[in-house]
PDB file of C-alpha atoms in Angstrom:
ATOM      1  CA  GLU A 282       0.000   0.000   0.000  1.00 92.00           C
ATOM      2  CA  VAL A 283       1.284   3.437  -0.934  1.00 93.00           C
ATOM      3  CA  GLN A 284       1.654   5.742   2.053  1.00 97.00           C
ATOM      4  CA  LEU A 285       3.149   9.175   2.618  1.00 98.00           C
ATOM      5  CA  ALA A 286       3.877  10.705   6.012  1.00 98.00           C
ATOM      6  CA  GLU A 287       5.201  14.233   6.493  1.00 98.00           C
ATOM      7  CA  SER A 288       7.171  15.461   9.479  1.00 98.00           C
ATOM      8  CA  GLY A 289       9.265  18.412  10.522  1.00 98.00           C
ATOM      9  CA  GLY A 290       6.675  21.140  10.817  1.00 97.00           C
ATOM     10  CA  GLY A 291       6.567  23.572  13.698  1.00 98.00           C
ATOM     11  CA  LEU A 292       6.982  27.172  14.796  1.00 98.00           C
ATOM     12  CA  VAL A 293       9.836  29.131  13.262  1.00 98.00           C
ATOM     13  CA  GLN A 294      10.769  32.806  13.460  1.00 98.00           C
ATOM     14  CA  PRO A 295      10.658  35.050  10.414  1.00 98.00           C
ATOM     15  CA  GLY A 296      13.870  34.742   8.449  1.00 98.00           C
ATOM     16  CA  GLY A 297      14.503  31.288   9.829  1.00 98.00           C
ATOM     17  CA  SER A 298      14.813  27.885   8.202  1.00 98.00           C
ATOM     18  CA  LEU A 299      13.022  24.577   8.505  1.00 98.00           C
ATOM     19  CA  ARG A 300      13.389  21.209   6.841  1.00 98.00           C
ATOM     20  CA  LEU A 301      10.364  19.053   6.097  1.00 98.00           C
ATOM     21  CA  SER A 302      10.531  15.367   5.349  1.00 98.00           C
ATOM     22  CA  CYS A 303       8.068  12.965   3.761  1.00 98.00           C
ATOM     23  CA  ALA A 304       8.525   9.241   4.374  1.00 98.00           C
ATOM     24  CA  ALA A 305       7.256   7.089   1.536  1.00 98.00           C
ATOM     25  CA  SER A 306       6.282   3.434   1.652  1.00 97.00           C
ATOM     26  CA  GLY A 307       4.970   1.049  -0.968  1.00 96.00           C
ATOM     27  CA  PHE A 308       6.952   2.644  -3.786  1.00 96.00           C
ATOM     28  CA  SER A 309      10.296   4.291  -4.550  1.00 96.00           C
ATOM     29  CA  VAL A 310      10.522   8.089  -4.553  1.00 96.00           C
ATOM     30  CA  ILE A 311      13.404   7.833  -7.004  1.00 95.00           C
ATOM     31  CA  ASN A 312      11.156   6.359  -9.677  1.00 94.00           C
ATOM     32  CA  SER A 313       8.341   8.887  -9.232  1.00 95.00           C
ATOM     33  CA  TYR A 314       7.609  12.544  -9.710  1.00 97.00           C
ATOM     34  CA  MET A 315       7.169  13.925  -6.203  1.00 98.00           C
ATOM     35  CA  THR A 316       5.541  17.210  -5.250  1.00 98.00           C
ATOM     36  CA  TRP A 317       5.010  19.566  -2.324  1.00 98.00           C
ATOM     37  CA  VAL A 318       1.702  21.436  -2.078  1.00 98.00           C
ATOM     38  CA  ARG A 319       0.796  23.886   0.677  1.00 98.00           C
ATOM     39  CA  GLN A 320      -2.395  25.337   2.079  1.00 98.00           C
ATOM     40  CA  ALA A 321      -2.421  28.515   4.128  1.00 98.00           C
ATOM     41  CA  PRO A 322      -4.984  28.610   6.953  1.00 97.00           C
ATOM     42  CA  GLY A 323      -8.460  28.944   5.486  1.00 96.00           C
ATOM     43  CA  LYS A 324      -7.087  29.223   1.947  1.00 97.00           C
ATOM     44  CA  GLY A 325      -6.815  27.056  -1.141  1.00 97.00           C
ATOM     45  CA  LEU A 326      -4.142  24.710  -2.417  1.00 98.00           C
ATOM     46  CA  GLU A 327      -0.888  26.065  -3.826  1.00 97.00           C
ATOM     47  CA  TRP A 328       1.674  23.998  -5.704  1.00 97.00           C
ATOM     48  CA  VAL A 329       5.172  24.576  -4.271  1.00 97.00           C
ATOM     49  CA  ALA A 330       7.748  22.350  -5.960  1.00 98.00           C
ATOM     50  CA  VAL A 331       8.274  19.167  -7.931  1.00 97.00           C
ATOM     51  CA  ILE A 332      11.214  16.803  -8.344  1.00 97.00           C
ATOM     52  CA  TYR A 333      11.125  14.624 -11.417  1.00 96.00           C
ATOM     53  CA  SER A 334      12.286  11.035 -11.571  1.00 94.00           C
ATOM     54  CA  GLY A 335      15.422  12.178 -13.389  1.00 93.00           C
ATOM     55  CA  GLY A 336      16.250  14.549 -10.556  1.00 95.00           C
ATOM     56  CA  ASN A 337      15.378  17.863 -12.183  1.00 96.00           C
ATOM     57  CA  THR A 338      13.299  20.272 -10.130  1.00 97.00           C
ATOM     58  CA  ASP A 339      10.831  23.114 -10.627  1.00 96.00           C
ATOM     59  CA  TYR A 340       9.507  25.677  -8.163  1.00 96.00           C
ATOM     60  CA  ALA A 341       6.648  28.098  -7.814  1.00 95.00           C
ATOM     61  CA  ASP A 342       7.787  31.691  -8.209  1.00 94.00           C
ATOM     62  CA  SER A 343       6.746  32.381  -4.598  1.00 96.00           C
ATOM     63  CA  VAL A 344       9.431  30.031  -3.234  1.00 97.00           C
ATOM     64  CA  LYS A 345      12.094  29.998  -5.937  1.00 97.00           C
ATOM     65  CA  GLY A 346      15.534  30.747  -4.538  1.00 97.00           C
ATOM     66  CA  ARG A 347      14.399  30.036  -0.964  1.00 98.00           C
ATOM     67  CA  PHE A 348      13.161  26.429  -0.993  1.00 98.00           C
ATOM     68  CA  ILE A 349      14.990  23.312  -2.147  1.00 98.00           C
ATOM     69  CA  ILE A 350      13.239  20.033  -2.916  1.00 98.00           C
ATOM     70  CA  SER A 351      15.308  16.873  -2.738  1.00 98.00           C
ATOM     71  CA  ARG A 352      15.037  13.152  -2.107  1.00 97.00           C
ATOM     72  CA  GLU A 353      17.029  10.561  -0.205  1.00 95.00           C
ATOM     73  CA  SER A 354      16.997   7.159  -1.882  1.00 94.00           C
ATOM     74  CA  SER A 355      18.458   5.265   1.076  1.00 95.00           C
ATOM     75  CA  LYS A 356      15.659   6.470   3.353  1.00 96.00           C
ATOM     76  CA  ASN A 357      13.030   6.678   0.591  1.00 97.00           C
ATOM     77  CA  THR A 358      12.129  10.193   1.659  1.00 98.00           C
ATOM     78  CA  LEU A 359      11.239  13.461   0.005  1.00 98.00           C
ATOM     79  CA  ASP A 360      12.534  16.626   1.653  1.00 98.00           C
ATOM     80  CA  LEU A 361      11.860  20.338   1.496  1.00 98.00           C
ATOM     81  CA  GLN A 362      14.486  22.728   2.821  1.00 98.00           C
ATOM     82  CA  MET A 363      12.829  26.069   3.496  1.00 98.00           C
ATOM     83  CA  ASN A 364      14.961  29.176   4.039  1.00 98.00           C
ATOM     84  CA  SER A 365      14.263  32.873   4.575  1.00 98.00           C
ATOM     85  CA  LEU A 366      10.798  32.064   5.823  1.00 98.00           C
ATOM     86  CA  GLY A 367       8.145  34.742   6.055  1.00 98.00           C
ATOM     87  CA  ALA A 368       4.623  34.926   7.433  1.00 98.00           C
ATOM     88  CA  GLU A 369       3.307  34.153   3.963  1.00 98.00           C
ATOM     89  CA  ASP A 370       4.861  30.682   4.210  1.00 98.00           C
ATOM     90  CA  THR A 371       2.616  29.716   7.112  1.00 98.00           C
ATOM     91  CA  ALA A 372       0.652  26.736   5.865  1.00 98.00           C
ATOM     92  CA  VAL A 373       0.028  23.029   6.030  1.00 98.00           C
ATOM     93  CA  TYR A 374       2.536  21.380   3.728  1.00 98.00           C
ATOM     94  CA  TYR A 375       1.530  18.194   1.919  1.00 98.00           C
ATOM     95  CA  CYS A 376       3.751  15.842  -0.020  1.00 98.00           C
ATOM     96  CA  ALA A 377       2.191  14.018  -2.932  1.00 98.00           C
ATOM     97  CA  ARG A 378       3.107  11.454  -5.534  1.00 98.00           C
ATOM     98  CA  ASN A 379       2.350  12.416  -9.089  1.00 97.00           C
ATOM     99  CA  ASP A 380       0.621   9.905 -11.324  1.00 92.00           C
ATOM    100  CA  LEU A 381       2.957   7.482 -13.007  1.00 88.00           C
ATOM    101  CA  TRP A 382       1.549   7.872 -16.509  1.00 87.00           C
ATOM    102  CA  SER A 383       1.750  11.581 -17.209  1.00 88.00           C
ATOM    103  CA  GLY A 384       2.973  13.207 -14.000  1.00 88.00           C
ATOM    104  CA  TYR A 385       0.295  15.863 -14.331  1.00 94.00           C
ATOM    105  CA  TYR A 386      -1.827  15.122 -11.262  1.00 97.00           C
ATOM    106  CA  PHE A 387      -1.422  13.899  -7.702  1.00 98.00           C
ATOM    107  CA  GLU A 388      -2.480  10.342  -6.947  1.00 97.00           C
ATOM    108  CA  GLN A 389      -1.539  10.040  -3.282  1.00 97.00           C
ATOM    109  CA  TRP A 390      -1.202  12.633  -0.558  1.00 98.00           C
ATOM    110  CA  GLY A 391       0.275  12.649   2.901  1.00 98.00           C
ATOM    111  CA  GLN A 392      -1.620  13.926   5.925  1.00 98.00           C
ATOM    112  CA  GLY A 393       0.290  17.202   6.008  1.00 98.00           C
ATOM    113  CA  THR A 394       2.539  19.013   8.469  1.00 98.00           C
ATOM    114  CA  LEU A 395       1.872  22.514   9.793  1.00 98.00           C
ATOM    115  CA  VAL A 396       4.466  25.259   9.510  1.00 98.00           C
ATOM    116  CA  ILE A 397       3.901  28.489  11.436  1.00 98.00           C
ATOM    117  CA  VAL A 398       6.188  31.432  10.812  1.00 98.00           C
ATOM    118  CA  SER A 399       5.843  33.895  13.660  1.00 97.00           C
ATOM    119  CA  SER A 400       7.883  35.793  16.207  1.00 96.00           C
TER     120      SER A 400
ATOM    121  CA  GLN B 135      -2.679  33.315  -7.324  1.00 60.00           C
ATOM    122  CA  SER B 136      -4.941  30.659  -8.814  1.00 70.00           C
ATOM    123  CA  VAL B 137      -5.347  30.625 -12.574  1.00 86.00           C
ATOM    124  CA  LEU B 138      -8.373  28.340 -12.469  1.00 96.00           C
ATOM    125  CA  THR B 139     -11.594  29.974 -11.274  1.00 97.00           C
ATOM    126  CA  GLN B 140     -14.310  28.183  -9.317  1.00 98.00           C
ATOM    127  CA  PRO B 141     -17.432  29.454  -7.553  1.00 98.00           C
ATOM    128  CA  PRO B 142     -16.782  29.904  -3.817  1.00 98.00           C
ATOM    129  CA  SER B 143     -19.753  27.795  -2.815  1.00 98.00           C
ATOM    130  CA  VAL B 144     -22.574  25.620  -4.047  1.00 98.00           C
ATOM    131  CA  SER B 145     -25.308  23.938  -2.071  1.00 97.00           C
ATOM    132  CA  GLY B 146     -28.051  21.394  -2.518  1.00 97.00           C
ATOM    133  CA  ALA B 147     -30.466  19.212  -0.667  1.00 97.00           C
ATOM    134  CA  PRO B 148     -29.795  15.508  -0.184  1.00 97.00           C
ATOM    135  CA  GLY B 149     -30.480  13.616  -3.380  1.00 97.00           C
ATOM    136  CA  GLN B 150     -30.095  16.643  -5.609  1.00 98.00           C
ATOM    137  CA  ARG B 151     -27.544  17.222  -8.352  1.00 98.00           C
ATOM    138  CA  VAL B 152     -24.959  19.969  -8.056  1.00 98.00           C
ATOM    139  CA  THR B 153     -22.262  21.094 -10.449  1.00 98.00           C
ATOM    140  CA  ILE B 154     -19.023  22.957  -9.894  1.00 98.00           C
ATOM    141  CA  SER B 155     -17.492  24.915 -12.721  1.00 98.00           C
ATOM    142  CA  CYS B 156     -13.780  25.472 -13.297  1.00 98.00           C
ATOM    143  CA  THR B 157     -12.732  28.135 -15.780  1.00 98.00           C
ATOM    144  CA  GLY B 158      -9.263  28.044 -17.269  1.00 96.00           C
ATOM    145  CA  SER B 159      -7.513  29.600 -20.228  1.00 94.00           C
ATOM    146  CA  SER B 160      -5.632  28.946 -23.439  1.00 93.00           C
ATOM    147  CA  SER B 161      -2.450  28.013 -21.537  1.00 93.00           C
ATOM    148  CA  ASN B 162      -4.026  25.156 -19.570  1.00 95.00           C
ATOM    149  CA  PHE B 163      -7.330  23.643 -20.685  1.00 95.00           C
ATOM    150  CA  GLY B 164      -7.165  25.346 -24.041  1.00 94.00           C
ATOM    151  CA  ALA B 165      -3.695  23.928 -24.636  1.00 94.00           C
ATOM    152  CA  GLY B 166      -5.051  20.426 -24.218  1.00 95.00           C
ATOM    153  CA  TYR B 167      -4.100  19.769 -20.624  1.00 95.00           C
ATOM    154  CA  ASP B 168      -6.578  17.698 -18.659  1.00 97.00           C
ATOM    155  CA  VAL B 169      -8.546  18.666 -15.569  1.00 98.00           C
ATOM    156  CA  HIS B 170      -8.337  16.723 -12.327  1.00 98.00           C
ATOM    157  CA  TRP B 171     -10.475  17.096  -9.218  1.00 98.00           C
ATOM    158  CA  TYR B 172      -9.762  16.676  -5.523  1.00 98.00           C
ATOM    159  CA  GLN B 173     -12.071  16.391  -2.549  1.00 98.00           C
ATOM    160  CA  GLN B 174     -10.957  17.752   0.806  1.00 98.00           C
ATOM    161  CA  LEU B 175     -13.114  16.736   3.735  1.00 98.00           C
ATOM    162  CA  PRO B 176     -12.930  19.015   6.791  1.00 95.00           C
ATOM    163  CA  GLY B 177      -9.589  18.723   8.569  1.00 95.00           C
ATOM    164  CA  THR B 178      -8.149  16.171   6.169  1.00 97.00           C
ATOM    165  CA  ALA B 179      -5.750  16.031   3.245  1.00 98.00           C
ATOM    166  CA  PRO B 180      -7.010  16.348  -0.326  1.00 98.00           C
ATOM    167  CA  LYS B 181      -7.961  13.156  -2.102  1.00 98.00           C
ATOM    168  CA  LEU B 182      -7.963  12.510  -5.830  1.00 98.00           C
ATOM    169  CA  LEU B 183     -11.572  12.360  -6.997  1.00 98.00           C
ATOM    170  CA  ILE B 184     -11.458  12.571 -10.805  1.00 98.00           C
ATOM    171  CA  PHE B 185      -8.427  12.312 -13.076  1.00 98.00           C
ATOM    172  CA  ARG B 186      -7.932  13.084 -16.732  1.00 97.00           C
ATOM    173  CA  ASN B 187     -11.273  14.872 -17.093  1.00 97.00           C
ATOM    174  CA  ASN B 188     -13.700  12.037 -16.398  1.00 97.00           C
ATOM    175  CA  ASN B 189     -11.987   9.066 -14.768  1.00 97.00           C
ATOM    176  CA  ARG B 190     -12.645   7.918 -11.215  1.00 98.00           C
ATOM    177  CA  PRO B 191     -10.009   6.199  -9.056  1.00 97.00           C
ATOM    178  CA  SER B 192     -11.016   2.913  -7.530  1.00 96.00           C
ATOM    179  CA  GLY B 193     -13.402   3.455  -4.643  1.00 96.00           C
ATOM    180  CA  VAL B 194     -14.871   6.758  -5.802  1.00 97.00           C
ATOM    181  CA  PRO B 195     -18.642   6.447  -6.223  1.00 97.00           C
ATOM    182  CA  ASP B 196     -20.078   6.898  -9.700  1.00 96.00           C
ATOM    183  CA  ARG B 197     -22.150   9.775  -8.308  1.00 97.00           C
ATOM    184  CA  PHE B 198     -19.123  11.884  -9.134  1.00 98.00           C
ATOM    185  CA  SER B 199     -18.444  12.712 -12.768  1.00 98.00           C
ATOM    186  CA  GLY B 200     -16.330  15.209 -14.642  1.00 98.00           C
ATOM    187  CA  SER B 201     -16.144  16.832 -18.026  1.00 97.00           C
ATOM    188  CA  LYS B 202     -14.060  19.346 -19.939  1.00 97.00           C
ATOM    189  CA  SER B 203     -14.787  21.422 -22.993  1.00 96.00           C
ATOM    190  CA  GLY B 204     -12.639  24.162 -24.429  1.00 96.00           C
ATOM    191  CA  THR B 205     -11.319  26.318 -21.593  1.00 96.00           C
ATOM    192  CA  SER B 206     -13.863  25.143 -19.022  1.00 97.00           C
ATOM    193  CA  ALA B 207     -14.480  22.053 -16.946  1.00 98.00           C
ATOM    194  CA  SER B 208     -17.075  20.889 -14.475  1.00 98.00           C
ATOM    195  CA  LEU B 209     -17.633  18.388 -11.707  1.00 98.00           C
ATOM    196  CA  ALA B 210     -21.099  16.965 -11.120  1.00 98.00           C
ATOM    197  CA  ILE B 211     -22.340  15.278  -7.988  1.00 98.00           C
ATOM    198  CA  THR B 212     -25.624  13.436  -8.397  1.00 97.00           C
ATOM    199  CA  GLY B 213     -27.644  12.049  -5.514  1.00 97.00           C
ATOM    200  CA  LEU B 214     -25.961  14.445  -3.099  1.00 98.00           C
ATOM    201  CA  GLN B 215     -25.209  12.942   0.305  1.00 97.00           C
ATOM    202  CA  ALA B 216     -24.293  14.489   3.636  1.00 97.00           C
ATOM    203  CA  GLU B 217     -20.817  12.956   3.410  1.00 97.00           C
ATOM    204  CA  ASP B 218     -20.170  14.941   0.228  1.00 98.00           C
ATOM    205  CA  GLU B 219     -19.958  18.168   2.217  1.00 98.00           C
ATOM    206  CA  ALA B 220     -16.369  19.220   1.555  1.00 98.00           C
ATOM    207  CA  ASP B 221     -14.110  21.536  -0.407  1.00 98.00           C
ATOM    208  CA  TYR B 222     -13.480  20.642  -4.038  1.00 98.00           C
ATOM    209  CA  TYR B 223     -10.527  21.787  -6.143  1.00 98.00           C
ATOM    210  CA  CYS B 224      -9.861  21.489  -9.849  1.00 98.00           C
ATOM    211  CA  GLN B 225      -6.267  21.231 -11.044  1.00 98.00           C
ATOM    212  CA  SER B 226      -4.402  21.209 -14.307  1.00 97.00           C
ATOM    213  CA  TYR B 227      -1.011  21.856 -15.846  1.00 96.00           C
ATOM    214  CA  ASP B 228      -0.234  25.237 -17.301  1.00 93.00           C
ATOM    215  CA  GLY B 229       2.183  25.723 -20.140  1.00 88.00           C
ATOM    216  CA  SER B 230       2.803  29.404 -19.522  1.00 87.00           C
ATOM    217  CA  LEU B 231       6.135  30.511 -18.130  1.00 74.00           C
ATOM    218  CA  ASN B 232       6.806  29.160 -14.631  1.00 76.00           C
ATOM    219  CA  ALA B 233       3.187  28.179 -13.979  1.00 76.00           C
ATOM    220  CA  PHE B 234       3.490  24.377 -14.016  1.00 92.00           C
ATOM    221  CA  TYR B 235       0.797  22.843 -11.793  1.00 96.00           C
ATOM    222  CA  VAL B 236      -2.202  25.042 -11.079  1.00 97.00           C
ATOM    223  CA  PHE B 237      -5.178  24.671  -8.766  1.00 97.00           C
ATOM    224  CA  GLY B 238      -8.615  26.152  -8.812  1.00 97.00           C
ATOM    225  CA  THR B 239      -9.781  28.600  -6.177  1.00 97.00           C
ATOM    226  CA  GLY B 240     -11.833  25.908  -4.472  1.00 98.00           C
ATOM    227  CA  THR B 241     -15.557  25.377  -3.945  1.00 98.00           C
ATOM    228  CA  LYS B 242     -17.295  24.599  -0.687  1.00 98.00           C
ATOM    229  CA  VAL B 243     -20.185  22.188  -1.155  1.00 98.00           C
ATOM    230  CA  THR B 244     -22.858  22.428   1.509  1.00 98.00           C
ATOM    231  CA  VAL B 245     -25.560  19.813   1.913  1.00 97.00           C
ATOM    232  CA  LEU B 246     -28.686  21.542   3.142  1.00 96.00           C
TER     233      LEU B 246
END
């Protein structure tokens, strides 16, 4: 069974950094497109970043240059290093596995981890 | 900001049919990219509901159906049930510069 479980969320001060992790089971993150999506409190879904099976990455303009998506094959995890955090980054962060056929939608989602940026 | 536009809310009585529209543009739906739909029950993660315009993952009731035409798409729920009360999001891929994956603004479905 495919499962995703995020961790690493918490309270961080403005300008600070935080690293999120997503543990995958039932499949290999290396062979999949993997994505981070976030949802600010009371708001809609926002795509954040994707890492393709070949290792290339893409980012939303709102996080480009501050966030880094990566994966660890030995642990079968997806990570998100978040730097220079601001209040606008406060959100629940979800990891998701893209569909295996086209990569254009998100087949499985984790339960999410909450990041609060506040002094 | 979202490039796919949905109505903020729709409502219906149990057993009724409701539809949710999703308006895109020439760089997503109009460019041939498919629409996908997610259901988010209160306090939970989104779940894939419809993929590639009109396909349901295993376990999704056939009360849910989707369609796409031109630069618009829609999700229909027939035989509305109390458990359908949730937020619904459309999603697609956008070929314009740096857009990539885009979500709709979201629609709250209320069962009266």
